[in-house]
PDB file of C-alpha atoms in Angstrom:
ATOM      1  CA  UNK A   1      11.421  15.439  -7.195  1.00 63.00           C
ATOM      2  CA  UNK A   2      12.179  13.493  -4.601  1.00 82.00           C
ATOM      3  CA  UNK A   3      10.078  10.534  -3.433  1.00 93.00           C
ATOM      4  CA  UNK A   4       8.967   9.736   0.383  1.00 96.00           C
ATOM      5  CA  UNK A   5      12.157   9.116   2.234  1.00 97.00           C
ATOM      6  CA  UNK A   6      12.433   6.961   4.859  1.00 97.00           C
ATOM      7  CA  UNK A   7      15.356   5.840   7.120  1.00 97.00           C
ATOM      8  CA  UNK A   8      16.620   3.416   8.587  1.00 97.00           C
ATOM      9  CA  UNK A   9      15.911   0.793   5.984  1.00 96.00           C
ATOM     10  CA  UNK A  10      16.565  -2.231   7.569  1.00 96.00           C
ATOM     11  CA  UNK A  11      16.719  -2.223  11.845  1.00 97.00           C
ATOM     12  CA  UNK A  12      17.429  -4.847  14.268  1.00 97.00           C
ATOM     13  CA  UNK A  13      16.729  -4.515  17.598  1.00 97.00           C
ATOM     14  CA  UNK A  14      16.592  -6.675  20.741  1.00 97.00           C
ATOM     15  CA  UNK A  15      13.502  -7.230  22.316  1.00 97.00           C
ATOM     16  CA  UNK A  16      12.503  -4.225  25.101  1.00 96.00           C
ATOM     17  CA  UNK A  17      14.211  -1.617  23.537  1.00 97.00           C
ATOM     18  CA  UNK A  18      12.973   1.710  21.646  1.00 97.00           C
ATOM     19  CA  UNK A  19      12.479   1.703  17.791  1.00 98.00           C
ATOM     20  CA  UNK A  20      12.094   5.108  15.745  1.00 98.00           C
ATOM     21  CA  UNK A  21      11.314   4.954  12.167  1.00 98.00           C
ATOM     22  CA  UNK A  22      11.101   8.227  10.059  1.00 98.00           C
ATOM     23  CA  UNK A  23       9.513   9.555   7.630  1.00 98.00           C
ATOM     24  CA  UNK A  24       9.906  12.400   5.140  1.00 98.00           C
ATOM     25  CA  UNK A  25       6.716  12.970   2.624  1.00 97.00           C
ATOM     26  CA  UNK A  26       6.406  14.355  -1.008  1.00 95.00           C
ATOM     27  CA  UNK A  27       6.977  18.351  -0.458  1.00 94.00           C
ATOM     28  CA  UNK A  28       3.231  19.569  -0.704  1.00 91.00           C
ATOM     29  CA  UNK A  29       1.750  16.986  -0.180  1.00 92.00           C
ATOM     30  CA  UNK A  30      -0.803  16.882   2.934  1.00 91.00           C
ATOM     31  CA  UNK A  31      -1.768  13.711   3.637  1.00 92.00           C
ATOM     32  CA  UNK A  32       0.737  11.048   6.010  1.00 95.00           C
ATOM     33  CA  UNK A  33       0.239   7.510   6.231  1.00 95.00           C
ATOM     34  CA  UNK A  34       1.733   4.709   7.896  1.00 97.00           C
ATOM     35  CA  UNK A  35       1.117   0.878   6.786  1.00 96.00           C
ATOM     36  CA  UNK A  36       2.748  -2.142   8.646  1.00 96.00           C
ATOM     37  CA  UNK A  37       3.586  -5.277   6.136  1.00 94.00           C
ATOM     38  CA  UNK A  38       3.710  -8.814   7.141  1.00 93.00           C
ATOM     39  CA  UNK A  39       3.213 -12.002   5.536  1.00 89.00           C
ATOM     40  CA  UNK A  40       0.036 -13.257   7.807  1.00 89.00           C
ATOM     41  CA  UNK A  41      -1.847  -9.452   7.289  1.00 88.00           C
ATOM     42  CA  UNK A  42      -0.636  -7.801   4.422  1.00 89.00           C
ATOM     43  CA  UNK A  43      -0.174  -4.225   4.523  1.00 92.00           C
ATOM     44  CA  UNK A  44      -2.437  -2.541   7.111  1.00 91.00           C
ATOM     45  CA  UNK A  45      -2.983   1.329   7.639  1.00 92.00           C
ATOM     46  CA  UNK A  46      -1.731   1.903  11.286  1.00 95.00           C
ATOM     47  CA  UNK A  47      -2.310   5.379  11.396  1.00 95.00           C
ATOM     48  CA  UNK A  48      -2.822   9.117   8.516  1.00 94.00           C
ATOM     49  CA  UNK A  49      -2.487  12.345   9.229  1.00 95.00           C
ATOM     50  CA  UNK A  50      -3.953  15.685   7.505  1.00 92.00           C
ATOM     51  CA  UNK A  51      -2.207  18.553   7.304  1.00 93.00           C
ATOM     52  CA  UNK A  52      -0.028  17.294  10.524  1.00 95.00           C
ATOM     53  CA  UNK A  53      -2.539  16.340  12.288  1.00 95.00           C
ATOM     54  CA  UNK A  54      -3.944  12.482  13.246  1.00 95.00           C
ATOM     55  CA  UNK A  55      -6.757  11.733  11.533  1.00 92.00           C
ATOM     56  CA  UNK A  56      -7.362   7.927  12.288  1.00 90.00           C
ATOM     57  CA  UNK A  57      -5.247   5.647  14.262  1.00 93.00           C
ATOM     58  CA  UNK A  58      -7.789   2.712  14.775  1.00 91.00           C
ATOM     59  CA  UNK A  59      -5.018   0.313  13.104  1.00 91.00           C
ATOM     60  CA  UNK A  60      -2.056   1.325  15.869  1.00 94.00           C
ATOM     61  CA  UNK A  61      -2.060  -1.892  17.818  1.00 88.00           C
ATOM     62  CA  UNK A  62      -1.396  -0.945  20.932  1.00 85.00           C
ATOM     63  CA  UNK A  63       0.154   1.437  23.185  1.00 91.00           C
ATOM     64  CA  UNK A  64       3.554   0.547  22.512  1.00 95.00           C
ATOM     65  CA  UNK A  65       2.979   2.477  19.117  1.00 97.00           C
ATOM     66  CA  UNK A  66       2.461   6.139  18.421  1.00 97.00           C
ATOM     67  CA  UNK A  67       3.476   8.133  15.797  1.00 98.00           C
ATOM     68  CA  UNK A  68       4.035  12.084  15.631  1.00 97.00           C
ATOM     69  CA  UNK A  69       3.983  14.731  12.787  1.00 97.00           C
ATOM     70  CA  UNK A  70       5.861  17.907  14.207  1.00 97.00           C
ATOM     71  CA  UNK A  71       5.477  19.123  10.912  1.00 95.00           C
ATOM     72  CA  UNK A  72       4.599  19.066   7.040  1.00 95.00           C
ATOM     73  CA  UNK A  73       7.740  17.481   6.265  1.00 95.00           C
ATOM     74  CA  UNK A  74       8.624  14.681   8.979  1.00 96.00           C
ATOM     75  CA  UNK A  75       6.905  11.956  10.720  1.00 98.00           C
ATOM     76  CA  UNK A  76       8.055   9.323  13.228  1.00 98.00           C
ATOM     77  CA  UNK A  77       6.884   6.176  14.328  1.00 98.00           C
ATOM     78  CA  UNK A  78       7.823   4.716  17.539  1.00 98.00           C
ATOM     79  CA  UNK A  79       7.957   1.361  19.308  1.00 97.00           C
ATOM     80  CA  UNK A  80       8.572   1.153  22.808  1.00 97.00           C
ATOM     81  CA  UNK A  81       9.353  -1.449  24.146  1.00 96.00           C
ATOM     82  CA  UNK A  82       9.380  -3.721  20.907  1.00 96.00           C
ATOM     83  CA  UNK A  83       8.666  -6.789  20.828  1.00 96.00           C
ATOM     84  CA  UNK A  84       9.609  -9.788  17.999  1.00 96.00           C
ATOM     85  CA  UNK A  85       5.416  -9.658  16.808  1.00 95.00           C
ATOM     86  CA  UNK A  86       6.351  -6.167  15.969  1.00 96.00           C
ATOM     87  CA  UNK A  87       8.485  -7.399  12.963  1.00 97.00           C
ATOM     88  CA  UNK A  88       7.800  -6.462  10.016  1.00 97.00           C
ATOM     89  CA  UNK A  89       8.329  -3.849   7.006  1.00 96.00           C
ATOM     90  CA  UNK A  90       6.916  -0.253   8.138  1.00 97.00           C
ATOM     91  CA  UNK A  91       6.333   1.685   4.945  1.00 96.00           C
ATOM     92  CA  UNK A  92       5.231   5.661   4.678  1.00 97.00           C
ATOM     93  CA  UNK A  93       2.928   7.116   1.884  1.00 95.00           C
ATOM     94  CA  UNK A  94       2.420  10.432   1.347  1.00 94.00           C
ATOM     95  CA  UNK A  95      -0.581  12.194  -1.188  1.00 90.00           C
ATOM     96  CA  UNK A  96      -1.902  15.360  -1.977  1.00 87.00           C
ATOM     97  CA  UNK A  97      -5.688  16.181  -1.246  1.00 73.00           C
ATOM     98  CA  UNK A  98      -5.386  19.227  -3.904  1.00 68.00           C
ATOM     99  CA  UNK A  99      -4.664  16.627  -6.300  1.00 64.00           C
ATOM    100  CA  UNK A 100      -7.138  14.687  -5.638  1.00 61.00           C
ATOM    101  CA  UNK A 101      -6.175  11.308  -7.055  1.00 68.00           C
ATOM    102  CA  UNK A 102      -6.294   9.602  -4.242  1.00 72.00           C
ATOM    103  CA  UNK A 103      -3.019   8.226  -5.129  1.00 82.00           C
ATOM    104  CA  UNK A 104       0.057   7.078  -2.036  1.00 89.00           C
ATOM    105  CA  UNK A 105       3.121   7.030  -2.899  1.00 91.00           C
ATOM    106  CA  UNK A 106       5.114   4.976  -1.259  1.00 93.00           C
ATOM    107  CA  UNK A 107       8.853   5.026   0.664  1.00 95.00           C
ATOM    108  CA  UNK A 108      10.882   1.771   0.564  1.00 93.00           C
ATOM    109  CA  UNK A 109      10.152   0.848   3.350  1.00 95.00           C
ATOM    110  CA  UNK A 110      11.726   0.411   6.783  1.00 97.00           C
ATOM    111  CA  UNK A 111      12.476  -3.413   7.771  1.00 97.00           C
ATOM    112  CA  UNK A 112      12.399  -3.760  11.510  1.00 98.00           C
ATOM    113  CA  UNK A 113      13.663  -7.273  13.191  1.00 97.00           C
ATOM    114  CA  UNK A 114      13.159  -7.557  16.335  1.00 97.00           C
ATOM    115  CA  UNK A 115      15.136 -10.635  17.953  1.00 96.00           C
TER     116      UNK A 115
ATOM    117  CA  UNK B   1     -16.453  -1.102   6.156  1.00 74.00           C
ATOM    118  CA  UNK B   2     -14.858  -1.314   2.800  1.00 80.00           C
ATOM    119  CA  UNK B   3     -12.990  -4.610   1.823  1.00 89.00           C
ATOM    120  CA  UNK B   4     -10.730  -6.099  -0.918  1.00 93.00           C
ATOM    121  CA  UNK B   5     -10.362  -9.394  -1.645  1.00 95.00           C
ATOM    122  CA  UNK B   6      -7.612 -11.046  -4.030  1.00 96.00           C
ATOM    123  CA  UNK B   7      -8.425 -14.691  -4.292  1.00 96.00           C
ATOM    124  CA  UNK B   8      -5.093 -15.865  -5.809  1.00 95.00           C
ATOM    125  CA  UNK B   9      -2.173 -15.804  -3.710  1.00 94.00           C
ATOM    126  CA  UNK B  10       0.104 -16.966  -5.603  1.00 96.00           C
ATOM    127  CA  UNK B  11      -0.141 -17.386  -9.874  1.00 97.00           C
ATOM    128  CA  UNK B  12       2.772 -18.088 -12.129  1.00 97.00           C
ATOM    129  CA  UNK B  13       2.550 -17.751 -16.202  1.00 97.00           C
ATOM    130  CA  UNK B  14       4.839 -18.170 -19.093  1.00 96.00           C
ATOM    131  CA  UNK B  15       6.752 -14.880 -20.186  1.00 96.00           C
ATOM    132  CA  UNK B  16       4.190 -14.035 -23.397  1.00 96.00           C
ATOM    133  CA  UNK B  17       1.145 -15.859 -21.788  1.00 97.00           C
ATOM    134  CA  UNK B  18      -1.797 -13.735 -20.813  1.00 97.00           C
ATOM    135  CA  UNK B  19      -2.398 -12.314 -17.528  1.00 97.00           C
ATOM    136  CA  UNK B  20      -5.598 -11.560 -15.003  1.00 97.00           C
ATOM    137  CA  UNK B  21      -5.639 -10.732 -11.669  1.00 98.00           C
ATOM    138  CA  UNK B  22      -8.735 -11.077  -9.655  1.00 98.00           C
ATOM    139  CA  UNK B  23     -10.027  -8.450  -7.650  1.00 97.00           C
ATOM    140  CA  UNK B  24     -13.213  -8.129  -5.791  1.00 96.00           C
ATOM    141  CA  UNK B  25     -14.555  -5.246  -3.395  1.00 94.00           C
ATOM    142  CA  UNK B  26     -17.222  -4.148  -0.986  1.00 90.00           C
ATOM    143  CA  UNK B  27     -17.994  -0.653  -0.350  1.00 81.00           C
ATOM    144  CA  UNK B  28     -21.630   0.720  -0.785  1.00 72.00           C
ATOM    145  CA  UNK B  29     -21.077   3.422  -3.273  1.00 76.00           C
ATOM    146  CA  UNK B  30     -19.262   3.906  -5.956  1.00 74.00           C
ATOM    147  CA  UNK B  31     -15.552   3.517  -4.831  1.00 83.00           C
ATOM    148  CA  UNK B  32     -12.293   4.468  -6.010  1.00 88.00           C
ATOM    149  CA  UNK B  33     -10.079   1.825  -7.255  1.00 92.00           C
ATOM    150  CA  UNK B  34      -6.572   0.920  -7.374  1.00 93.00           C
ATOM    151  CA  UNK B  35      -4.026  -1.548  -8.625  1.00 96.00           C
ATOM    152  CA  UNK B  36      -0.503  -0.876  -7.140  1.00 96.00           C
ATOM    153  CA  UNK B  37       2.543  -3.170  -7.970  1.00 96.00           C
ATOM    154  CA  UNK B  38       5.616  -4.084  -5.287  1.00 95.00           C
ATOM    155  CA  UNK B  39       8.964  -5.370  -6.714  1.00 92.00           C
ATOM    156  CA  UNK B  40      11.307  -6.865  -3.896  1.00 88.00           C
ATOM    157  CA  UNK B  41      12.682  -4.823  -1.631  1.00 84.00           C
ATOM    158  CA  UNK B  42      10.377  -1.802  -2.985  1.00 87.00           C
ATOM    159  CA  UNK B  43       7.520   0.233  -1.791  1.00 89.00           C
ATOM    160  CA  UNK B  44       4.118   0.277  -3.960  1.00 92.00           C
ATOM    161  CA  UNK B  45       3.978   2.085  -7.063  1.00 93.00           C
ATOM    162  CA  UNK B  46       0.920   2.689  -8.798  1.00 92.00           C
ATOM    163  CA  UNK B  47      -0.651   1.021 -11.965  1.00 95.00           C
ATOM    164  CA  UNK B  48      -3.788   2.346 -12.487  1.00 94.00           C
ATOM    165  CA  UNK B  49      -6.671   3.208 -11.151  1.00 91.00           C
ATOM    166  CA  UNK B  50     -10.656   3.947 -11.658  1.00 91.00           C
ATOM    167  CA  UNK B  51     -12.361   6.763 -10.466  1.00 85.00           C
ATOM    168  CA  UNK B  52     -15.135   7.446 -12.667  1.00 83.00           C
ATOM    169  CA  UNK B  53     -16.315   7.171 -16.261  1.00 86.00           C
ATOM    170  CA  UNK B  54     -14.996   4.641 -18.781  1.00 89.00           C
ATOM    171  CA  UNK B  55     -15.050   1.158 -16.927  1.00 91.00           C
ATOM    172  CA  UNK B  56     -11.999   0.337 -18.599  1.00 96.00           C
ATOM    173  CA  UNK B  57      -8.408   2.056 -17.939  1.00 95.00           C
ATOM    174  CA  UNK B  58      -5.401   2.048 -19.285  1.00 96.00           C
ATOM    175  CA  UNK B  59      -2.242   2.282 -16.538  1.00 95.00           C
ATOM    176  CA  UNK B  60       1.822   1.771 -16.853  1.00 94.00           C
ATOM    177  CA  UNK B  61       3.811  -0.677 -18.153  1.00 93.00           C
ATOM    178  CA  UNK B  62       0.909  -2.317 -20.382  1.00 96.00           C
ATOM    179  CA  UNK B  63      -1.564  -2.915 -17.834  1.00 97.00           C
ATOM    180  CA  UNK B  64      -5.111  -2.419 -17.828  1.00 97.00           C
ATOM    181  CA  UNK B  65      -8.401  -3.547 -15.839  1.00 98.00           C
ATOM    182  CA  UNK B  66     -12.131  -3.156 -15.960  1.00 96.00           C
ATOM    183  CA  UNK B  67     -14.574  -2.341 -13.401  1.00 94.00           C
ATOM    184  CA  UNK B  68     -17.670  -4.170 -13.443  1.00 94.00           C
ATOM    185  CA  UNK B  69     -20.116  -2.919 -10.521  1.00 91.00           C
ATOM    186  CA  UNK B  70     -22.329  -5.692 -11.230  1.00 91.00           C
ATOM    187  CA  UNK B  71     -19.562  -8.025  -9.680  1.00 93.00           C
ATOM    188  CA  UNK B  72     -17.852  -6.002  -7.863  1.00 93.00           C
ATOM    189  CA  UNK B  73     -14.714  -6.290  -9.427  1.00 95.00           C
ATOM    190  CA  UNK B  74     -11.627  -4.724 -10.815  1.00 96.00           C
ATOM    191  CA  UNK B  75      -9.164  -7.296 -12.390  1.00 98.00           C
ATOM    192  CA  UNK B  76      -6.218  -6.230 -13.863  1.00 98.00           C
ATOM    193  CA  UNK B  77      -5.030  -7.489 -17.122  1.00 98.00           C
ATOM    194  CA  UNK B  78      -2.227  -7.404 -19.258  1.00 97.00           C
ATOM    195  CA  UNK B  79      -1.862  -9.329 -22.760  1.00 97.00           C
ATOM    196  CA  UNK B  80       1.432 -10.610 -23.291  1.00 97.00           C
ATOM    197  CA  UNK B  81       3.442 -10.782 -19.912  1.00 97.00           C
ATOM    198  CA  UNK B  82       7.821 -10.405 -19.414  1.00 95.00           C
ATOM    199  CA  UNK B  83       9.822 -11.658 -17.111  1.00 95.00           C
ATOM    200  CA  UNK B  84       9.765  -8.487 -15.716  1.00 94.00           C
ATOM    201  CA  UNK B  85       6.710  -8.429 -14.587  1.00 96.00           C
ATOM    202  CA  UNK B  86       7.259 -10.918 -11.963  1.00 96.00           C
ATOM    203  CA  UNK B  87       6.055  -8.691  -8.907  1.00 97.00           C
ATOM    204  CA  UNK B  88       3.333  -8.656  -6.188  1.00 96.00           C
ATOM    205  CA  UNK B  89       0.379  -6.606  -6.886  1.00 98.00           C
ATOM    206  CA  UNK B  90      -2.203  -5.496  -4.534  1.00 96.00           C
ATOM    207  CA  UNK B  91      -6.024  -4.131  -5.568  1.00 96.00           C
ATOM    208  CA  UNK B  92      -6.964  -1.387  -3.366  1.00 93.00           C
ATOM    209  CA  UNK B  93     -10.343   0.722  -2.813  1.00 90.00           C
ATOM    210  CA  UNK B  94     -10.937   3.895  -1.412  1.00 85.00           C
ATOM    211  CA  UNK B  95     -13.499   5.895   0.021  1.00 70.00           C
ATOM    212  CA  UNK B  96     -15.047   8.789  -2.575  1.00 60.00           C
ATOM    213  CA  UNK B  97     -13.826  12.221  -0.609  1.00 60.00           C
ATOM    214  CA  UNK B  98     -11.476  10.523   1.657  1.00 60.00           C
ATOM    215  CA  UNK B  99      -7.487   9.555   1.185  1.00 71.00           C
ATOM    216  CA  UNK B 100      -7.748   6.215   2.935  1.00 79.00           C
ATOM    217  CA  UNK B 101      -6.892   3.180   1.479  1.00 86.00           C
ATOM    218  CA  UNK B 102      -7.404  -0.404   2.049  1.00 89.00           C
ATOM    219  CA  UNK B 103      -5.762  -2.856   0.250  1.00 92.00           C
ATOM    220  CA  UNK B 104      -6.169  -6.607  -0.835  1.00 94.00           C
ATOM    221  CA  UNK B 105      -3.652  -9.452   0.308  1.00 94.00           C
ATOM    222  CA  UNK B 106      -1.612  -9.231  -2.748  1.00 95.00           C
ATOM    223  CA  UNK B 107      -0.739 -11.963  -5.666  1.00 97.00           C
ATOM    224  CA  UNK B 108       2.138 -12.955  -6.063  1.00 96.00           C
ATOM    225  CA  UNK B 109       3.042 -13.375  -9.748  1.00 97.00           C
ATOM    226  CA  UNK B 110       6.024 -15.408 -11.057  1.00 97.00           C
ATOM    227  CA  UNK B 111       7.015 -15.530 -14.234  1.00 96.00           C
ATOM    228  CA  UNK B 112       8.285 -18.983 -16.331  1.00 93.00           C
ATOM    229  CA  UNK B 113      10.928 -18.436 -19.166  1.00 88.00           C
TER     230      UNK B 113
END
């Protein structure tokens, strides 16, 4: 099986302009997450989704950031405009409520610099 | 709110020395527990984790860690490390009934020949 996919992997960007990270879950699974890692917070939970759908986004930092699920099998985040506090590595988890382990599993990551 | 707390940033043993990893929580039930690992360059994979019955679990690559309510804790351990092992790991508690996680700082463990 494949794992969560997630593209780009690494992204630089000048300051002002768009960023789009994506996301591809575990087939079946149901549950979306994005977490933001940096070296002064650790990994914080920007947004999940259930079954496509946003369930919290309390962590999304402002309104530069939203995030979409058109369906079961891709997510995006986006940044616009970005800004160089906005670096950091974006990763995407994906679980499975049926399961009900309660374990994410985890893409590589996407690292976005933004200069 | 639930928290995590990892009081060791940073902790570096001898390749065959004996490891522990502290992790403390707060949630007012009884929570679900995790220890995830990240190599460089990697997302998180899972170690272990604690959900209910026997307070001490067994996970991957040799780990294991015991939850003690009392303290509120859930250190990992592992007996003999390798130089493989050289990693950050993060403790992470969830909510009974709900997918969230929130997770600890991370330690950062390095490994001495």
């Amino acid at each position: 099986d494949a794992g969560v996919i997630q593209s780009p992997r690494h992204e630089v960007t000048e300051m002002g302009q768009e960023v789009t990270l994506r996301c591809k879950p575990i087939s079946g699974h149901d549950y979306l997450f994005w977490y933001r890692q940096t070296m002064m917070r650790g990994l914080e939970l920007l947004i999940y989704f259930n079954n496509n759908v946003p369930i919290d986004d309390s962590g999304m930092p402002e309104d530069r950031f939203s995030a979409k699920m058109p369906n079961a099998s891709f997510s995006t985040l986006k940044i616009q405009p970005s800004e160089p506090r906005d670096s950091a590595v974006y990763f995407c988890a994906s679980s499975s409520w049926t399961a009900n382990t309660g374990e994410l599993f985890f893409g590589e990551g996407s690292r976005l610099t933004v200069l | 709110a639930q928290s995590v707390t990892q009081p060791d940033i940073h902790i570096t043993v001898s390749e065959g020395a004996s490891l522990e990893l502290r992790c403390n929580y707060s949630y007012g039930a009884t929570p679900y527990l995790f220890w995830y690992v990240q190599s460089p360059g990697q997302g998180l994979q899972l170690l272990l984790k604690y959900f209910s019955g026997d307070t001490l679990v067994q996970g991957i690559k040799g780990f294991e860690a015991e939850f003690k309510r009392s303290q509120s804790s859930f250190n990992l351990r592992k007996p003999s490390v390798h130089w493989s092992d050289a990693a950050e790991y993060f403790c992470a508690v969830g909510d009974q009934g709900a997918q969230k996680l929130v997770f600890g700082q991370g330690t950062r463990l390095t490994i001495n020949p």
